[in-house]
Amino acid sequence: MRIGFFPGTFDPVTLGHIDIVNRALPLFDKLYIGIGVNANKQPMFPAEQRREWFRGIFSGVPKVEAVVYEGLTVDCCKLVGANYIVRGIRYVSDFEYEKAIADMNRTIDGGIETIFLTCLPQYTSVASTLVRDVLRYGGDISRFVPEVVLRSIHAAT
């Protein structure tokens, strides 16, 4: 069974993240979305909220499951039985950073391979950090996030 693991903070979930998940789906029998909790980062949205967004977006797709995890990504991969890590690439600079992480993960556990997927051109500039900035200053984020995320954010304000 081919099991993939797509880790990230997803704060908030963007259309770019959804693009990568949708493009990864044909490659795997099961795809876990790993919502990483990092004690050094202060997220805008709670991890449980981010997981609920993914659950709402992929409610009709049984082979997608969102989990919240803390610690090493490779440890969570082992926990869920994933042997592939999926990473989205927008720019060449993303590749350099992601390759360093992939090399570290491979050193820790040689049985886990990283697969890089490039995003569609219309999502190249969509980053959670930028979306949070637009949101903080009252801008319109509707072109950057899925409808379920937008509704949830509007309901909370």
Tab-separated table of C-alpha atoms in Angstrom:
chain	number	residue	atom	x	y	z
A	1	MET	CA	0.000	0.000	0.000
A	2	ARG	CA	1.357	3.432	-0.957
A	3	ILE	CA	0.789	5.857	1.899
A	4	GLY	CA	1.743	9.520	1.600
A	5	PHE	CA	2.142	12.178	4.263
A	6	PHE	CA	1.782	15.878	3.421
A	7	PRO	CA	3.120	17.876	6.382
A	8	GLY	CA	2.781	21.576	7.029
A	9	THR	CA	1.361	24.188	9.349
A	10	PHE	CA	-1.482	25.096	6.953
A	11	ASP	CA	-2.160	28.330	8.858
A	12	PRO	CA	-4.554	28.865	7.096
A	13	VAL	CA	-5.269	26.204	4.500
A	14	THR	CA	-4.851	27.775	1.045
A	15	LEU	CA	-5.875	26.869	-2.480
A	16	GLY	CA	-2.203	26.083	-3.108
A	17	HIS	CA	-2.322	23.389	-0.395
A	18	ILE	CA	-5.499	21.959	-1.911
A	19	ASP	CA	-3.846	21.905	-5.337
A	20	ILE	CA	-0.964	19.823	-3.992
A	21	VAL	CA	-3.320	17.403	-2.190
A	22	ASN	CA	-5.461	16.940	-5.302
A	23	ARG	CA	-2.413	16.328	-7.458
A	24	ALA	CA	-0.949	13.876	-4.928
A	25	LEU	CA	-4.143	11.822	-4.589
A	26	PRO	CA	-3.647	9.671	-7.722
A	27	LEU	CA	-0.187	8.677	-6.468
A	28	PHE	CA	-1.312	7.117	-3.179
A	29	ASP	CA	-3.750	4.625	-1.727
A	30	LYS	CA	-3.966	6.803	1.395
A	31	LEU	CA	-2.852	10.386	1.978
A	32	TYR	CA	-2.418	11.844	5.432
A	33	ILE	CA	-2.284	15.587	5.858
A	34	GLY	CA	-0.054	16.252	8.842
A	35	ILE	CA	-0.772	19.493	10.663
A	36	GLY	CA	2.452	20.189	12.486
A	37	VAL	CA	2.483	21.864	15.885
A	38	ASN	CA	5.684	23.765	16.556
A	39	ALA	CA	6.228	25.176	20.052
A	40	ASN	CA	8.364	27.964	18.528
A	41	LYS	CA	5.546	29.227	16.276
A	42	GLN	CA	2.419	31.093	17.313
A	43	PRO	CA	-0.253	30.152	14.755
A	44	MET	CA	-3.201	32.380	13.909
A	45	PHE	CA	-5.593	29.404	13.907
A	46	PRO	CA	-5.678	26.449	16.329
A	47	ALA	CA	-4.483	23.102	14.982
A	48	GLU	CA	-7.901	21.548	15.561
A	49	GLN	CA	-9.499	24.263	13.392
A	50	ARG	CA	-7.019	23.546	10.600
A	51	ARG	CA	-7.788	19.838	10.830
A	52	GLU	CA	-11.524	20.565	10.658
A	53	TRP	CA	-10.981	22.629	7.519
A	54	PHE	CA	-9.305	19.684	5.800
A	55	ARG	CA	-12.025	17.347	7.021
A	56	GLY	CA	-14.645	19.641	5.513
A	57	ILE	CA	-12.815	20.074	2.227
A	58	PHE	CA	-12.161	16.348	1.759
A	59	SER	CA	-15.264	14.949	3.495
A	60	GLY	CA	-16.175	12.877	0.431
A	61	VAL	CA	-12.663	11.531	-0.107
A	62	PRO	CA	-12.098	8.549	2.219
A	63	LYS	CA	-8.436	8.144	1.339
A	64	VAL	CA	-7.580	11.585	2.799
A	65	GLU	CA	-7.164	11.958	6.535
A	66	ALA	CA	-5.919	14.973	8.483
A	67	VAL	CA	-3.930	14.457	11.674
A	68	VAL	CA	-2.296	16.839	14.130
A	69	TYR	CA	1.236	15.971	15.194
A	70	GLU	CA	4.148	17.311	17.179
A	71	GLY	CA	7.774	16.344	16.791
A	72	LEU	CA	9.650	14.870	13.876
A	73	THR	CA	7.762	14.365	10.633
A	74	VAL	CA	9.436	10.988	10.073
A	75	ASP	CA	8.152	9.816	13.471
A	76	CYS	CA	4.586	10.692	12.475
A	77	CYS	CA	5.141	8.947	9.136
A	78	LYS	CA	6.065	5.783	11.029
A	79	LEU	CA	3.024	6.169	13.268
A	80	VAL	CA	0.594	6.299	10.320
A	81	GLY	CA	2.573	3.882	8.126
A	82	ALA	CA	3.547	6.454	5.481
A	83	ASN	CA	6.605	5.754	3.360
A	84	TYR	CA	6.393	8.952	1.289
A	85	ILE	CA	6.480	12.602	2.267
A	86	VAL	CA	4.799	15.000	-0.156
A	87	ARG	CA	6.084	18.568	-0.434
A	88	GLY	CA	4.856	21.392	-2.615
A	89	ILE	CA	7.335	23.561	-4.479
A	90	ARG	CA	6.529	27.074	-5.711
A	91	TYR	CA	9.974	28.528	-6.456
A	92	VAL	CA	13.541	27.298	-6.922
A	93	SER	CA	14.351	28.635	-3.447
A	94	ASP	CA	11.638	26.336	-2.036
A	95	PHE	CA	13.425	23.376	-3.595
A	96	GLU	CA	16.745	24.228	-1.952
A	97	TYR	CA	15.117	24.475	1.479
A	98	GLU	CA	12.933	21.384	0.985
A	99	LYS	CA	15.845	19.309	-0.335
A	100	ALA	CA	17.814	19.986	2.853
A	101	ILE	CA	14.847	18.767	4.911
A	102	ALA	CA	14.383	15.730	2.643
A	103	ASP	CA	18.072	14.843	3.028
A	104	MET	CA	17.771	15.102	6.817
A	105	ASN	CA	14.636	12.946	6.838
A	106	ARG	CA	16.310	10.358	4.596
A	107	THR	CA	19.285	10.251	6.964
A	108	ILE	CA	16.972	9.687	9.932
A	109	ASP	CA	14.887	7.050	8.143
A	110	GLY	CA	16.075	5.712	4.797
A	111	GLY	CA	12.711	4.026	4.184
A	112	ILE	CA	10.859	7.289	3.740
A	113	GLU	CA	11.154	9.051	0.396
A	114	THR	CA	10.206	12.665	-0.336
A	115	ILE	CA	8.225	13.528	-3.445
A	116	PHE	CA	8.188	17.125	-4.677
A	117	LEU	CA	5.187	18.445	-6.569
A	118	THR	CA	5.198	21.836	-8.239
A	119	CYS	CA	2.079	23.907	-7.828
A	120	LEU	CA	0.036	25.293	-10.648
A	121	PRO	CA	1.162	28.781	-11.777
A	122	GLN	CA	-1.899	30.538	-10.357
A	123	TYR	CA	-0.902	29.371	-6.836
A	124	THR	CA	2.777	30.303	-6.985
A	125	SER	CA	2.332	33.456	-4.936
A	126	VAL	CA	-0.193	31.989	-2.486
A	127	ALA	CA	1.549	31.459	0.848
A	128	SER	CA	-0.115	31.138	4.246
A	129	THR	CA	2.142	33.868	5.629
A	130	LEU	CA	0.949	36.318	2.984
A	131	VAL	CA	-2.680	35.287	3.426
A	132	ARG	CA	-2.396	35.928	7.189
A	133	ASP	CA	-0.982	39.394	6.469
A	134	VAL	CA	-3.853	40.234	4.115
A	135	LEU	CA	-6.333	38.954	6.708
A	136	ARG	CA	-4.726	40.934	9.581
A	137	TYR	CA	-5.159	44.154	7.648
A	138	GLY	CA	-8.755	43.466	6.634
A	139	GLY	CA	-8.070	42.493	3.027
A	140	ASP	CA	-10.049	40.079	0.885
A	141	ILE	CA	-8.609	36.544	1.023
A	142	SER	CA	-11.378	34.893	-0.990
A	143	ARG	CA	-9.095	34.256	-3.988
A	144	PHE	CA	-6.549	32.419	-1.827
A	145	VAL	CA	-8.471	30.063	0.458
A	146	PRO	CA	-11.147	27.382	-0.003
A	147	GLU	CA	-14.767	28.378	0.650
A	148	VAL	CA	-14.975	26.333	3.881
A	149	VAL	CA	-12.001	28.269	5.296
A	150	LEU	CA	-13.423	31.615	4.224
A	151	ARG	CA	-16.845	30.865	5.786
A	152	SER	CA	-15.223	29.741	9.026
A	153	ILE	CA	-13.047	32.848	9.285
A	154	HIS	CA	-15.979	35.169	8.532
A	155	ALA	CA	-18.163	33.357	11.075
A	156	ALA	CA	-15.503	33.873	13.768
A	157	THR	CA	-15.246	37.643	13.162
